[in-house]
């Protein structure tokens, strides 16, 4: 049971990071300026948001 949970979490992280990086590349190519303003305005480093994305769910609960 424990191994099953670890596998699910691992795949969730892999998929999340893959999707986030694809979206990030799209953002930087198509809306460079607005992305820059949005992320700097919130003062979140983009890399931190990609890596901590799954953990943000825990913070909001």
Short mmCIF file of N, CA and C in Angstrom, two decimals:
data_model
loop_
_atom_site.label_atom_id
_atom_site.label_comp_id
_atom_site.label_asym_id
_atom_site.label_seq_id
_atom_site.Cartn_x
_atom_site.Cartn_y
_atom_site.Cartn_z
N UNK A 1 0.84 -1.20 0.00
CA UNK A 1 0.00 0.00 0.00
C UNK A 1 0.87 1.26 0.00
N UNK A 2 1.92 1.23 0.83
CA UNK A 2 2.80 2.40 0.92
C UNK A 2 3.51 2.65 -0.41
N UNK A 3 3.96 1.57 -1.07
CA UNK A 3 4.63 1.70 -2.37
C UNK A 3 3.69 2.28 -3.41
N UNK A 4 2.42 1.91 -3.34
CA UNK A 4 1.43 2.42 -4.30
C UNK A 4 1.28 3.93 -4.14
N UNK A 5 1.21 4.40 -2.90
CA UNK A 5 1.08 5.84 -2.64
C UNK A 5 2.31 6.58 -3.14
N UNK A 6 3.48 6.02 -2.88
CA UNK A 6 4.73 6.65 -3.33
C UNK A 6 4.75 6.75 -4.85
N UNK A 7 4.32 5.69 -5.54
CA UNK A 7 4.27 5.72 -7.01
C UNK A 7 3.33 6.80 -7.51
N UNK A 8 2.16 6.90 -6.90
CA UNK A 8 1.17 7.91 -7.31
C UNK A 8 1.74 9.31 -7.13
N UNK A 9 2.36 9.56 -5.98
CA UNK A 9 2.94 10.88 -5.71
C UNK A 9 4.06 11.18 -6.69
N UNK A 10 4.90 10.18 -6.95
CA UNK A 10 6.03 10.38 -7.88
C UNK A 10 5.52 10.74 -9.27
N UNK A 11 4.52 10.01 -9.76
CA UNK A 11 3.99 10.31 -11.09
C UNK A 11 3.31 11.66 -11.13
N UNK A 12 2.62 12.01 -10.03
CA UNK A 12 1.98 13.32 -9.96
C UNK A 12 3.03 14.43 -10.08
N UNK A 13 4.13 14.28 -9.36
CA UNK A 13 5.20 15.29 -9.43
C UNK A 13 5.80 15.37 -10.83
N UNK A 14 6.05 14.22 -11.44
CA UNK A 14 6.65 14.21 -12.78
C UNK A 14 5.72 14.91 -13.77
N UNK A 15 4.44 14.55 -13.73
CA UNK A 15 3.48 15.15 -14.67
C UNK A 15 3.34 16.64 -14.40
N UNK A 16 3.27 17.01 -13.12
CA UNK A 16 3.12 18.43 -12.77
C UNK A 16 4.30 19.25 -13.28
N UNK A 17 5.51 18.76 -13.06
CA UNK A 17 6.70 19.51 -13.50
C UNK A 17 6.74 19.58 -15.02
N UNK A 18 6.37 18.50 -15.70
CA UNK A 18 6.36 18.51 -17.17
C UNK A 18 5.35 19.53 -17.70
N UNK A 19 4.14 19.51 -17.17
CA UNK A 19 3.10 20.44 -17.63
C UNK A 19 3.50 21.88 -17.31
N UNK A 20 4.02 22.10 -16.11
CA UNK A 20 4.42 23.45 -15.71
C UNK A 20 5.51 24.00 -16.62
N UNK A 21 6.48 23.16 -16.95
CA UNK A 21 7.58 23.64 -17.79
C UNK A 21 7.09 23.94 -19.20
N UNK A 22 6.16 23.13 -19.73
CA UNK A 22 5.60 23.41 -21.05
C UNK A 22 4.84 24.73 -21.04
N UNK A 23 4.02 24.92 -20.01
CA UNK A 23 3.26 26.17 -19.90
C UNK A 23 4.19 27.36 -19.75
N UNK A 24 5.25 27.18 -18.98
CA UNK A 24 6.20 28.27 -18.75
C UNK A 24 6.88 28.66 -20.06
N UNK A 25 7.25 27.68 -20.87
CA UNK A 25 7.89 27.96 -22.16
C UNK A 25 6.90 28.72 -23.05
N UNK A 26 5.64 28.28 -23.07
CA UNK A 26 4.62 28.98 -23.86
C UNK A 26 4.48 30.42 -23.40
N UNK A 27 4.42 30.62 -22.09
CA UNK A 27 4.27 31.97 -21.55
C UNK A 27 5.43 32.86 -21.97
N UNK A 28 6.65 32.36 -21.82
CA UNK A 28 7.79 33.21 -22.11
C UNK A 28 7.89 33.54 -23.58
N UNK A 29 7.46 32.62 -24.45
CA UNK A 29 7.52 32.91 -25.88
C UNK A 29 6.42 33.88 -26.32
N UNK A 30 5.21 33.68 -25.81
CA UNK A 30 4.07 34.43 -26.36
C UNK A 30 3.72 35.70 -25.59
N UNK A 31 3.85 35.68 -24.28
CA UNK A 31 3.51 36.88 -23.51
C UNK A 31 4.63 37.22 -22.55
N UNK A 32 5.78 37.53 -23.11
CA UNK A 32 6.97 37.80 -22.29
C UNK A 32 6.71 38.89 -21.26
N UNK A 33 6.24 40.04 -21.72
CA UNK A 33 6.13 41.20 -20.83
C UNK A 33 5.12 40.96 -19.72
N UNK A 34 3.93 40.47 -20.08
CA UNK A 34 2.90 40.30 -19.06
C UNK A 34 3.31 39.24 -18.04
N UNK A 35 4.02 38.21 -18.48
CA UNK A 35 4.49 37.18 -17.54
C UNK A 35 5.47 37.79 -16.56
N UNK A 36 6.38 38.59 -17.11
CA UNK A 36 7.39 39.20 -16.26
C UNK A 36 6.73 40.06 -15.19
N UNK A 37 5.76 40.88 -15.62
CA UNK A 37 5.07 41.78 -14.69
C UNK A 37 4.33 40.96 -13.63
N UNK A 38 3.60 39.93 -14.08
CA UNK A 38 2.78 39.13 -13.16
C UNK A 38 3.65 38.46 -12.10
N UNK A 39 4.71 37.77 -12.56
CA UNK A 39 5.51 37.02 -11.60
C UNK A 39 6.31 37.94 -10.69
N UNK A 40 6.84 39.05 -11.23
CA UNK A 40 7.61 39.96 -10.39
C UNK A 40 6.68 40.66 -9.41
N UNK A 41 5.47 40.96 -9.86
CA UNK A 41 4.51 41.62 -8.98
C UNK A 41 4.18 40.76 -7.77
N UNK A 42 4.11 39.47 -7.98
CA UNK A 42 3.81 38.56 -6.86
C UNK A 42 5.07 38.20 -6.09
N UNK A 43 6.19 38.53 -6.64
CA UNK A 43 7.52 38.23 -6.08
C UNK A 43 7.73 36.74 -5.79
N UNK A 44 7.25 35.90 -6.70
CA UNK A 44 7.52 34.46 -6.63
C UNK A 44 8.51 34.12 -7.73
N UNK A 45 9.64 33.50 -7.39
CA UNK A 45 10.50 32.98 -8.46
C UNK A 45 9.77 31.87 -9.20
N UNK A 46 9.84 31.89 -10.53
CA UNK A 46 9.07 30.93 -11.33
C UNK A 46 9.52 29.50 -11.04
N UNK A 47 10.82 29.29 -10.88
CA UNK A 47 11.31 27.93 -10.60
C UNK A 47 10.71 27.40 -9.30
N UNK A 48 10.60 28.26 -8.30
CA UNK A 48 10.04 27.86 -7.01
C UNK A 48 8.58 27.46 -7.19
N UNK A 49 7.84 28.20 -8.01
CA UNK A 49 6.43 27.88 -8.23
C UNK A 49 6.28 26.53 -8.92
N UNK A 50 7.17 26.23 -9.87
CA UNK A 50 7.08 24.95 -10.58
C UNK A 50 7.37 23.80 -9.62
N UNK A 51 8.42 23.95 -8.81
CA UNK A 51 8.80 22.86 -7.92
C UNK A 51 7.82 22.69 -6.77
N UNK A 52 7.28 23.79 -6.27
CA UNK A 52 6.39 23.70 -5.11
C UNK A 52 4.92 23.67 -5.49
N UNK A 53 4.63 23.59 -6.78
CA UNK A 53 3.24 23.58 -7.24
C UNK A 53 2.36 22.59 -6.50
N UNK A 54 2.76 21.33 -6.40
CA UNK A 54 1.91 20.36 -5.70
C UNK A 54 1.75 20.70 -4.22
N UNK A 55 2.75 21.33 -3.62
CA UNK A 55 2.66 21.66 -2.20
C UNK A 55 1.74 22.85 -1.96
N UNK A 56 1.54 23.68 -2.97
CA UNK A 56 0.64 24.83 -2.81
C UNK A 56 -0.77 24.39 -2.48
N UNK A 57 -1.15 23.20 -2.95
CA UNK A 57 -2.47 22.66 -2.64
C UNK A 57 -2.60 22.49 -1.13
N UNK A 58 -1.52 22.04 -0.48
CA UNK A 58 -1.55 21.84 0.96
C UNK A 58 -1.66 23.16 1.71
N UNK A 59 -1.01 24.21 1.19
CA UNK A 59 -1.02 25.50 1.87
C UNK A 59 -2.42 26.11 1.88
N UNK A 60 -3.19 25.90 0.81
CA UNK A 60 -4.49 26.55 0.71
C UNK A 60 -5.59 25.83 1.48
N UNK A 61 -5.33 24.60 1.93
CA UNK A 61 -6.38 23.85 2.65
C UNK A 61 -6.40 24.23 4.12
#
